[in-house]
XYZ file of C-alpha atoms in Angstrom:
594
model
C 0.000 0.000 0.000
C 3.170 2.494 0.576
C 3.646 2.245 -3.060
C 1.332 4.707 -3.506
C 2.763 7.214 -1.449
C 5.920 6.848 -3.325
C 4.054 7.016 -6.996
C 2.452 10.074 -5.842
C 6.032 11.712 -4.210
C 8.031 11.083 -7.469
C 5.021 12.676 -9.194
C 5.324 15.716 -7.708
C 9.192 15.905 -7.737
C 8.875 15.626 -11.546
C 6.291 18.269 -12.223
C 7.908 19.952 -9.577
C 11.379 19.918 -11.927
C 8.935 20.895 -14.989
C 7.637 23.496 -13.573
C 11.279 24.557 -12.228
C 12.565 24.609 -16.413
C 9.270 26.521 -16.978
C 10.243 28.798 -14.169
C 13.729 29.443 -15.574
C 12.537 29.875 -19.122
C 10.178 32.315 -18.201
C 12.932 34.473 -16.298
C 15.105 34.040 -19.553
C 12.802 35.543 -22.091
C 14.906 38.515 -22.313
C 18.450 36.758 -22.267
C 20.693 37.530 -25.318
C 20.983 33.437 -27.381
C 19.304 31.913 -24.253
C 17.594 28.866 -25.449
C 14.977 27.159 -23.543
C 14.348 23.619 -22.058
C 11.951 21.119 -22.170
C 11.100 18.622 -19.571
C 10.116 15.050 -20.645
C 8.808 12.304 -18.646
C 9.132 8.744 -18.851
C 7.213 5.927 -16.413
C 9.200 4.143 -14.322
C 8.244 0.274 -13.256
C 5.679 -1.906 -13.155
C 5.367 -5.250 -10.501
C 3.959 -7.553 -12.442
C 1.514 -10.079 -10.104
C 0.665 -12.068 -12.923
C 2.453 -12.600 -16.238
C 0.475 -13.133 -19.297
C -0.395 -16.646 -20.489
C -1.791 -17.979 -23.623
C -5.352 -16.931 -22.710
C -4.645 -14.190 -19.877
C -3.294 -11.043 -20.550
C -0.541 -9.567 -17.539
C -1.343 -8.612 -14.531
C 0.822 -5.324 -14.046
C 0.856 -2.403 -11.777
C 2.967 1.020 -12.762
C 5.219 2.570 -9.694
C 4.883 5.972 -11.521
C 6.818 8.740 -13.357
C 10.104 10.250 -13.721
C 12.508 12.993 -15.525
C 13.989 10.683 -18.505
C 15.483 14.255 -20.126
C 15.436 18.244 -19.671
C 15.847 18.973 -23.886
C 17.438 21.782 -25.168
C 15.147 23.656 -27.843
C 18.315 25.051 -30.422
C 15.733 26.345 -32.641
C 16.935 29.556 -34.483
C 16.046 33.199 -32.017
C 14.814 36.059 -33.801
C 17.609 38.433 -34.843
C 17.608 42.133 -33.505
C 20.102 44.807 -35.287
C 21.937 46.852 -32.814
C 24.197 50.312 -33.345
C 27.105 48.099 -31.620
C 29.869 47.215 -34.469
C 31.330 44.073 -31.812
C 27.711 42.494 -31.703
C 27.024 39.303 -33.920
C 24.125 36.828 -34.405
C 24.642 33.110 -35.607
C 21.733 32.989 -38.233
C 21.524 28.983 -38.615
C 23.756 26.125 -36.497
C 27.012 26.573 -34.545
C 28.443 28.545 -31.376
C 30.888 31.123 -30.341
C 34.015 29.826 -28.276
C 35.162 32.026 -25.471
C 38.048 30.800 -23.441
C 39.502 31.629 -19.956
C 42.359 30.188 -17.881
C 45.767 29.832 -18.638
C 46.399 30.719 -22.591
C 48.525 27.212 -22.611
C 45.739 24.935 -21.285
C 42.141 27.393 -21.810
C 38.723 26.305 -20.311
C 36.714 26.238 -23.536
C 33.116 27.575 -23.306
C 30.487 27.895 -25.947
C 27.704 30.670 -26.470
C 25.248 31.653 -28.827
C 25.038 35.369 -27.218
C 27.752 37.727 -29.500
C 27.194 40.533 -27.154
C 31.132 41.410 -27.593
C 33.056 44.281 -26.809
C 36.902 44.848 -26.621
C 38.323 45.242 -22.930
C 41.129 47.847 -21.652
C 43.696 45.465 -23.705
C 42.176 45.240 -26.313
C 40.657 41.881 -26.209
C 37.525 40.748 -27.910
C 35.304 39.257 -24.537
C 32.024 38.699 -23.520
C 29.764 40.685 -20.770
C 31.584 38.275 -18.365
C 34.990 38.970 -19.513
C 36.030 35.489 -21.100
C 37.755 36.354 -23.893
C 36.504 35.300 -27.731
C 38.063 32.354 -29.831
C 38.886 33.058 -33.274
C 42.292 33.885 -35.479
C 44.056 37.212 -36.162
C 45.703 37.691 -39.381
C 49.377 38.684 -40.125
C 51.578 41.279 -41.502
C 51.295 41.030 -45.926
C 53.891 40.122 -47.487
C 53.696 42.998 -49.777
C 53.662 45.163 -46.600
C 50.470 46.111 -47.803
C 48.227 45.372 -44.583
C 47.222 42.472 -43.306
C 46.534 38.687 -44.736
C 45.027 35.956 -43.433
C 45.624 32.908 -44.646
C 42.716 30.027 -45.171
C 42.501 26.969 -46.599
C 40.907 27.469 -50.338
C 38.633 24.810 -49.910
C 36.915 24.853 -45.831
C 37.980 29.086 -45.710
C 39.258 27.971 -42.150
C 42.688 29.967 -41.292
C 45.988 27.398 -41.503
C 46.709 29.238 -37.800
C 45.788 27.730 -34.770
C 42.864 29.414 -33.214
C 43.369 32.127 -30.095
C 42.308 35.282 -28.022
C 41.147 37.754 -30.335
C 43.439 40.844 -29.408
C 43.952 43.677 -31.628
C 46.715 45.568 -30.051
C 49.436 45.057 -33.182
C 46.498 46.471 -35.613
C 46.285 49.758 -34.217
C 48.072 51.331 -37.441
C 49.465 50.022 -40.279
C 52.956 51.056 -42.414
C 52.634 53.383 -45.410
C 53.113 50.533 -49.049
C 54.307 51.473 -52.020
C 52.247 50.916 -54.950
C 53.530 47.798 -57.362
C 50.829 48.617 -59.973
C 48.447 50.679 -62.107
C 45.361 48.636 -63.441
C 43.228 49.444 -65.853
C 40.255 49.299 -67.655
C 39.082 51.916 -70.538
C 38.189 52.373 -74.460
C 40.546 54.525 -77.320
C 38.535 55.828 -80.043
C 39.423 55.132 -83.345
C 37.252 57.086 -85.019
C 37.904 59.821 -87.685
C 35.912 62.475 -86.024
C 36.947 62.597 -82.104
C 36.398 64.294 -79.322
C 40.150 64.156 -77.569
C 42.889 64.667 -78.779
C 46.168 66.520 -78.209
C 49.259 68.121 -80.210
C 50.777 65.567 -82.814
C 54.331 64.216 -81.878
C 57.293 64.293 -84.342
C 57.324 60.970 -84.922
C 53.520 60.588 -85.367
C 52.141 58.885 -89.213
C 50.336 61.264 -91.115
C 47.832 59.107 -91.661
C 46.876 58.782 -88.139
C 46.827 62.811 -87.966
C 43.421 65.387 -87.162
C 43.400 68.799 -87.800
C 42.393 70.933 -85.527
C 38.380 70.138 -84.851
C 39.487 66.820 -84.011
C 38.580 65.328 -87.738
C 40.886 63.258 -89.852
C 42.953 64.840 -92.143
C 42.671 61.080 -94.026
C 46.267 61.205 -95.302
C 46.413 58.086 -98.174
C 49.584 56.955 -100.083
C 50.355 59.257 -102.957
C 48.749 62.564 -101.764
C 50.990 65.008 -102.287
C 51.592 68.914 -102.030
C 53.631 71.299 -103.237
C 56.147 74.082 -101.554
C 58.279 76.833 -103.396
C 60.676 78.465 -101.073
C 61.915 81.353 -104.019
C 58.654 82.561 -104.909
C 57.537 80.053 -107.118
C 60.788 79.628 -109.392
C 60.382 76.038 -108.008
C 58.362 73.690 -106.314
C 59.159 70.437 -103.955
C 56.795 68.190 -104.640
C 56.116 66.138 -100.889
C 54.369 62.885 -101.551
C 52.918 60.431 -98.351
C 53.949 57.010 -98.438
C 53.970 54.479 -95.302
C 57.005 54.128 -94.242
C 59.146 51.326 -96.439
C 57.351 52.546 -99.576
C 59.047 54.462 -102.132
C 57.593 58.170 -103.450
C 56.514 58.726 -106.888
C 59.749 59.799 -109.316
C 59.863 63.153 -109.141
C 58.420 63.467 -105.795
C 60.322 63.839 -102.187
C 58.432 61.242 -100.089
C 57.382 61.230 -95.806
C 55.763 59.038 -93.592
C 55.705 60.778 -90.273
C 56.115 64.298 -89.308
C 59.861 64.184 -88.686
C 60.398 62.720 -91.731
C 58.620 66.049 -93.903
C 60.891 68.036 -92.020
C 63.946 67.086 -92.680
C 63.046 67.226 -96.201
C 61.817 70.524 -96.087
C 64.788 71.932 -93.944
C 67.226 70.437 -96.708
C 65.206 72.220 -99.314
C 64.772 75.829 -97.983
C 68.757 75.658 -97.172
C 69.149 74.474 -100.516
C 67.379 76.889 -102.316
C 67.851 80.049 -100.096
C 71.457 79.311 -99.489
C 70.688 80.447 -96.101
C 70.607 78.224 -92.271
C 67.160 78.878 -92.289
C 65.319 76.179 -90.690
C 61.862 74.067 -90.595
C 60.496 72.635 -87.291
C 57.759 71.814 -84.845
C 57.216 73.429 -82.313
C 53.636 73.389 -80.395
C 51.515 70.895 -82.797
C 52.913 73.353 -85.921
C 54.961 73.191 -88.368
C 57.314 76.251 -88.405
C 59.908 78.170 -90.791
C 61.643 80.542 -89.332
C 63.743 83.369 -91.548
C 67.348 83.247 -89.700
C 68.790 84.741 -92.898
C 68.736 88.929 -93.975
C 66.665 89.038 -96.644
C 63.076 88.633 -96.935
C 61.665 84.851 -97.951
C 58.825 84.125 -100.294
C 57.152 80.950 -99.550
C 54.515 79.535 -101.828
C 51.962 76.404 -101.003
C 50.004 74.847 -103.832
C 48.035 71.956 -104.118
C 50.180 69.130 -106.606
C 47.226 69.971 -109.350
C 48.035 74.278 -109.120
C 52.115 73.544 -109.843
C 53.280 74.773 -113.029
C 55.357 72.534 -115.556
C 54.741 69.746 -113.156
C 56.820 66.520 -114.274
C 55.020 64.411 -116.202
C 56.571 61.590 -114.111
C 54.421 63.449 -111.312
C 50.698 62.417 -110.680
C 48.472 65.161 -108.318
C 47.013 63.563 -105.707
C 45.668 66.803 -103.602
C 44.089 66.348 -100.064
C 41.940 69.472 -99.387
C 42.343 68.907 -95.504
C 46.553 68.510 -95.421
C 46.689 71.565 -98.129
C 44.702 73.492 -95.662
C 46.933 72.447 -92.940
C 50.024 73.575 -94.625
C 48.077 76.851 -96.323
C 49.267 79.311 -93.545
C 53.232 78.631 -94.632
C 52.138 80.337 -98.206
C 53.752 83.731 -97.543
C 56.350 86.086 -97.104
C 58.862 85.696 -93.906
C 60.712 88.842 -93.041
C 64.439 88.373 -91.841
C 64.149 87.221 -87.980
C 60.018 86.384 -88.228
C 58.812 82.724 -88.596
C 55.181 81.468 -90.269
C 53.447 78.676 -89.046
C 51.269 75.643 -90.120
C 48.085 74.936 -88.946
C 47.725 72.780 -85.798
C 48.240 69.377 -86.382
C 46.774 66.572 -83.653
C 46.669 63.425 -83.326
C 43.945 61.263 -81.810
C 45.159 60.968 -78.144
C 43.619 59.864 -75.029
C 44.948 60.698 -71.338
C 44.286 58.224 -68.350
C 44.963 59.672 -64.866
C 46.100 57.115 -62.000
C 47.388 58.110 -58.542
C 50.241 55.864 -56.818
C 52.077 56.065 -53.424
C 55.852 55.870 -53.115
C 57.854 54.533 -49.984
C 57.060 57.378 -47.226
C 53.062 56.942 -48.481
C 53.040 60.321 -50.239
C 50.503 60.063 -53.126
C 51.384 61.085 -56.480
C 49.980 61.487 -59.454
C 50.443 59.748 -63.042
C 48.958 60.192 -66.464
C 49.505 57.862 -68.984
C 48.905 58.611 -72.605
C 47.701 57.169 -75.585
C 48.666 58.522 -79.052
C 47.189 56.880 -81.851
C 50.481 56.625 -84.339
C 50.126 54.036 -87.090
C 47.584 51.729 -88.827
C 49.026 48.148 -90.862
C 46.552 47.539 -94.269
C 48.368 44.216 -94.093
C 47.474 43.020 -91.075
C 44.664 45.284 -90.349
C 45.892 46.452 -86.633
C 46.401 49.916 -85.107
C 49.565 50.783 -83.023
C 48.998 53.429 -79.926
C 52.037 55.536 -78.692
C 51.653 55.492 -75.219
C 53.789 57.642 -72.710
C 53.634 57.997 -68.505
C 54.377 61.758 -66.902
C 53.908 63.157 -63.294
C 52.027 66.103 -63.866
C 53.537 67.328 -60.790
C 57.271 66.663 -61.608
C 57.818 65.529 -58.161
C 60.088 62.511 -58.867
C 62.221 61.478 -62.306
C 60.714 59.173 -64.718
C 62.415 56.593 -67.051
C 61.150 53.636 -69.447
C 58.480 55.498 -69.631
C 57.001 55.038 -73.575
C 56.256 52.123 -75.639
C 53.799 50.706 -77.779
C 50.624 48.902 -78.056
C 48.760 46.989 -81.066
C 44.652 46.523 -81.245
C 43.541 43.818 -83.719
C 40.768 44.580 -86.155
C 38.418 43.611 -83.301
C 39.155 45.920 -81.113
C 41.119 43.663 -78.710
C 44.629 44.128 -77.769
C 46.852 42.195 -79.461
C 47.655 39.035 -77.327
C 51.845 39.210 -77.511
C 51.297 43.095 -75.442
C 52.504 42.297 -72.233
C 52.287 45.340 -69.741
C 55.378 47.259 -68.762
C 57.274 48.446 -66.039
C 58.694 52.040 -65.558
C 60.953 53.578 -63.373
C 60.547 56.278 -60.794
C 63.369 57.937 -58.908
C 64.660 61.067 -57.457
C 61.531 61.272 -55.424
C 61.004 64.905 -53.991
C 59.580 63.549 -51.130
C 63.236 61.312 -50.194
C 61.090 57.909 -51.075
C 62.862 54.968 -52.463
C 63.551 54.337 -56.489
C 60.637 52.231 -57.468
C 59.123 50.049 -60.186
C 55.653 50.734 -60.891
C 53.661 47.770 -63.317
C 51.168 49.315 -65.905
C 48.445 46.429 -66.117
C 46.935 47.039 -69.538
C 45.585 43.753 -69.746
C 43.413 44.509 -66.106
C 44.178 40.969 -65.141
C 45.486 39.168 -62.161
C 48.972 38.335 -63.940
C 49.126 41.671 -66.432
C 49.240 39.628 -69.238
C 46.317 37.744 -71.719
C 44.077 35.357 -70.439
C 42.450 33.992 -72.932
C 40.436 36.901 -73.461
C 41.371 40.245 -75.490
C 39.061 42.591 -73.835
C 39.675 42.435 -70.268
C 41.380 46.115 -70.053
C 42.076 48.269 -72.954
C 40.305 47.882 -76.159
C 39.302 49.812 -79.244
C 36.570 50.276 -79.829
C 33.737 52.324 -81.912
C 33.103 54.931 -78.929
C 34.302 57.831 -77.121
C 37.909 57.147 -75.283
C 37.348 56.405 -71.769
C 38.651 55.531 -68.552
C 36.266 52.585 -66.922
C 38.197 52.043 -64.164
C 42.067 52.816 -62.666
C 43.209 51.504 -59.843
C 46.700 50.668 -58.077
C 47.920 49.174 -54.651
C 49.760 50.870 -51.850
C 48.955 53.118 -49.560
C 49.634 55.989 -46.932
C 50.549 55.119 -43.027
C 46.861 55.096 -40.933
C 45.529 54.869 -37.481
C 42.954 51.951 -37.201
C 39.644 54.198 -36.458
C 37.073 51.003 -36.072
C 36.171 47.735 -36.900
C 33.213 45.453 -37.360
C 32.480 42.128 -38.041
C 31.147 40.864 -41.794
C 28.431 37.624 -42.752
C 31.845 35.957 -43.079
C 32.509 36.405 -39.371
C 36.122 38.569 -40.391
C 36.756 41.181 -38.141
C 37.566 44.242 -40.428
C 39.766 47.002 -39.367
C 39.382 50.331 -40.940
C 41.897 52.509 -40.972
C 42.793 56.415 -41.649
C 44.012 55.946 -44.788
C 40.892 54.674 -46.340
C 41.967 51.211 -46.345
C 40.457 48.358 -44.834
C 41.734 44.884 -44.098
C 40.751 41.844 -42.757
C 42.757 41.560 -39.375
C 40.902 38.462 -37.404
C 38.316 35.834 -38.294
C 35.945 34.596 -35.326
C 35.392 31.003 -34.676
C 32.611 28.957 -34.828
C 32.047 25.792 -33.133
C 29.705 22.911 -34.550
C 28.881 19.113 -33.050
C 27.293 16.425 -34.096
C 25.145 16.108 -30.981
C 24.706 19.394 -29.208
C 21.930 18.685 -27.536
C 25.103 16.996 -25.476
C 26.122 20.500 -23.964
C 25.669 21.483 -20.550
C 24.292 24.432 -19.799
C 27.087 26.136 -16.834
C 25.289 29.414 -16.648
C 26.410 33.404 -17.897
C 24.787 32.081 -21.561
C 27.449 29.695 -21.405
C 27.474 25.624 -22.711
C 30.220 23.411 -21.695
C 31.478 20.029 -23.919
C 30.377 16.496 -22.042
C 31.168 13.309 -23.189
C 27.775 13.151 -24.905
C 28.275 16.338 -27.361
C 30.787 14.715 -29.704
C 33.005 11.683 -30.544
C 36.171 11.540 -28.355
C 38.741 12.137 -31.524
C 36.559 15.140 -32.123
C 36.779 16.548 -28.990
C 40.273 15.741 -28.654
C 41.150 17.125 -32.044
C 39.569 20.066 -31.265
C 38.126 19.715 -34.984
C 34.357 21.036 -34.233
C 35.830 24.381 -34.518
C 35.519 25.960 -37.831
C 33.981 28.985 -39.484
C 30.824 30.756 -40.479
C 29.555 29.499 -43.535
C 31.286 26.116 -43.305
C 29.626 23.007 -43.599
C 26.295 23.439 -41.955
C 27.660 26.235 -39.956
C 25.443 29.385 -40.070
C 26.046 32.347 -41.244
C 27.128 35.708 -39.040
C 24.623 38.822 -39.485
C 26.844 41.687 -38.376
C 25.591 44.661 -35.518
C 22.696 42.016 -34.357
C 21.907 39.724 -31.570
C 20.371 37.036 -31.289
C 17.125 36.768 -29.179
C 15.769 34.060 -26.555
C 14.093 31.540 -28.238
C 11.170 31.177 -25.305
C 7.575 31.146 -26.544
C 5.708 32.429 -23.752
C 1.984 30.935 -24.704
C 3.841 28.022 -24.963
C 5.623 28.158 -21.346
C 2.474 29.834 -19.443
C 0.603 26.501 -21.260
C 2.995 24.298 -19.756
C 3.193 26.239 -16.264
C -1.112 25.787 -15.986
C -0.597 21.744 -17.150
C 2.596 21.018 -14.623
C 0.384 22.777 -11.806
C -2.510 20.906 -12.756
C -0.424 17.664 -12.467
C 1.172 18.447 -9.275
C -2.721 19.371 -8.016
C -3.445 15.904 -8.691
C -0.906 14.098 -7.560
C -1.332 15.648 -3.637
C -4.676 14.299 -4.213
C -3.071 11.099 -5.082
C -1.176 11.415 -1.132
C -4.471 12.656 0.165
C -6.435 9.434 -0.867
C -3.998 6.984 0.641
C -3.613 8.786 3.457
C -7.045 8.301 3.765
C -6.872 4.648 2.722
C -4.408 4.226 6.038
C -6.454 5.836 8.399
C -9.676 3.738 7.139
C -7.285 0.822 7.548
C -5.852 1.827 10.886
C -9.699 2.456 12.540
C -10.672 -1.256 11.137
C -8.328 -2.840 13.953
C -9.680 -0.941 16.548
């Protein structure tokens, strides 16, 4: 007959430990990552007076209830966004590690509350002052930064995991760039928008006049030049260069190459040092001599007794170009041409030298020469510091566009030299990336960074490396879970990574208080837990994924836990009714014998 009073006691203990979780979950409904608990209830015995036979069912009588498990409800909290930078919610399966004890032997703990903050020395810690797990990255290589290296295929850093400090990222050095990259369009067109003063060595038939339109030099045009007044006339014929001029005719490709012919014939014929030249986008005679010079310009067709050997080939836009040199030139004055430009396109890049002074660099593009044969167009291109604040050297070349547009795959992107800094920086070496690709060169693909094409020149993107000195100002935490640094300079670098724990059964933690879980030999298998290999990153595996400046909120429902609290009372009620009745029974029993 005691058994009863027993069934009844362990009832009440058990609803008595249900309503205890409810109790606690209740009081947690406002705790940053708490997650609530679940009591579960399992019978215990039975005496069995009669066991079953073929025709008789068994005769069995239960001894009651108790606990069989308090479950852990790891269902996802609602996130909250907060103004805090250090704060960070687990969206999806995992925990933060914190740590304390000795930093040779730590006490690992694990949380799902990422109400961080940094301490007075500098360590990343939680409200109770354990300080967070996770990596911290090194000095580049480059001495650009920082850089954190991570396996390519989990993202987890090759370092072994520690206190999250960031006293050695308070500033970082001033780089100097290694590059220029970029990305833009040269217009090839014979009416542009931009261009600039021919060069010397420029192809007259890559020359505009001065509304930007092609003067649309072909081989054989040709104009004519009397430097006596018209007693006689040079005949100058264009041909690209390796072709030979007309009999008859003095022949040029490029602008250096009509003034050297020119100078030999005004010296010839005026028996004077006078002298042809450019000077400012012009072609220029000057009259060094003491008597007055009569210069005459006429298109091939106007000339007088031309050679029959002699074919006219005028060009109304290079005889107006060379119209203005059709007069007199008083002893000591000098005539000029009209402008003559070429189609030209300026990209401006900034770069940092040794001490992190920024300078700036513009690198131009001259359109010089077109190939019938092969149909591709070759671009002068020359680097200058607008600023003259440091020397420059191996600083022009070449490059060739296909007729696609695309540069020509054999380009590779060149190097210049930049000493003498005003600033007292080291000589450097400073890559131009034409290509816009991670090696500078081609990649299988022709239109990465410059091309060619039908449109207005322009610069779609420029960028280089390096960087001034700066003072870390603040840092925050991306979905990734890296800790970012930002820094005076504009710069920003990854400088730590936090961890994030996973295990195959943590409904295995135990719960040790301050929002904390600690491992048990239930949480994981032994070589994991030795191994230490349930810590990983956000992202990873079925790791969730970090939202920055949130937290994550209690998971208690409370309908569902003011439910339970009315149901555990209930059950309680009716279990001291359970004592009441055999007390009853007793006393009945005890009155019979007397």
């Amino acid at each position: 007959m005691d058994s009863g009073f027993w069934i009844a006691q362990g009832a009440l203990l058990g609803n008595q430990f249900a309503i205890d979780t409810v109790s606690n979950n209740v009081a947690n409904v406002n705790t940053v990552g708490f997650k609530s608990s679940s009591t579960n209830f399992a019978d215990l015995l039975y005496q069995t007076t009669s066991e079953g036979t073929a025709s008789t069912n068994p005769l069995q009588v239960g001894l009651g209830s108790q606990v069989a498990a308090n479950s852990l409800n790891l269902s996802q909290g609602s996130i909250q966004p907060t103004s805090t930078a250090t704060n960070i919610a687990l969206n999806g399966n995992g925990f933060f590690m914190v740590q304390n004890g000795p930093s040779s032997n730590p006490n690992y703990y694990f949380t799902r509350a990422g109400d961080f903050s940094f301490d007075a020395n500098n360590n990343l810690v939680d409200p109770s002052g354990n300080f967070v797990v996770g990596w911290m990255a090194s000095p580049s290589s480059s001495g650009t930064g920082f850089t954190l290296s991570e396996n390519p295929t989990t993202g987890i850093p090759t370092t072994s995991a520690g206190v999250m400090n960031i006293s050695n990222y308070q500033k970082v050095p001033a780089a100097a760039s290694t590059y220029v990259k970029m990305q833009g369009n040269l217009d090839p067109a014979s009416s542009v928008t931009q261009y600039a003063q021919a060069l010397p060595t420029s192809d007259f038939s890559m020359l505009y006049d001065s509304n930007g339109n092609s003067l649309n030099v072909q081989p054989g045009n040709n104009f004519a030049v009397s430097y006596n007044g018209g007693t006689t006339y040079h005949i100058y014929e264009y041909q690209p260069s390796g072709t030979a001029a007309t009999p008859g005719t003095e022949g040029f490709s490029t602008i250096n190459d009509l003034i050297t012919k020119m100078n030999q014939d005004i010296q010839s014929d005026t028996g004077m040092t006078n002298s042809v030249g450019f000077n400012n986008g012009q072609i220029t005679i000057a009259n060094s001599g003491s008597s007055n010079i009569s210069v005459k310009v006429l298109p091939t067709s106007q000339v007088p007794s031309l050679p029959t050997s002699v074919t006219p080939s005028d060009n109304a836009s290079l005889d107006q170009l060379v119209e203005p040199l059709s007069q007199p030139i008083a002893p000591g004055q000098s005539i000029s041409s009209s402008t003559i430009n070429a189609d030209s396109y300026t990209m401006q890049a900034t770069f940092y030298d040794s001490t992190g002074t920024k300078h700036n660099l513009n690198i131009t593009f001259t359109k010089s020469a077109y190939n019938k044969t092969n149909s591709t167009t070759t671009w002068d291109w020359q680097a200058n510091l607008p600023n003259n604040d440091a020397t420059l050297s191996n600083n022009t070349g070449q490059i060739v566009f296909d007729s696609n547009g695309g540069l020509d795959p054999s380009i590779t992107s060149p190097t210049i030299n930049i000493s003498s800094f005003n600033s007292g920086a080291s000589n450097m070496s400073l890559q131009l990336n034409f290509w816009n690709t991670s090696n500078a060169n081609y990649s299988g693909n022709q239109f990465t960074g410059l091309t060619q094409f039908g449109m207005n020149s322009n610069t779609s993107s420029i960028s280089s490396d390096g960087s001034a000195s700066g003072m870390l100002q603040s840092v925050n935490f991306n979905a990734s879970g890296d800790l970012v640094g930002i820094y005076s300079n504009g710069n920003s670098y990854t400088i730590g990574k936090v961890a994030v724990a996973n295990f195959t059964n943590p409904q295995g933690l135990a719960q040790v208080g301050s929002n904390l879980f600690q491992i048990t030999a239930n949480t994981d298998s032994p070589q994991t837990i030795a191994s230490k290999s349930y810590i990983g990153v956000a992202g990873e595996g079925t790791r969730g994924t970090i939202s920055p400046s949130s937290l994550e909120q209690s998971n208690v429902d409370l309908n569902t836990q003011l439910t339970n609290m009315i149901l555990y009372e209930r059950a309680y009620q009716a279990n001291t009714k359970s004592l009441q009745t055999m007390d009853q029974v007793i006393q009945t029993a005890i009155q019979l014998k007397q």
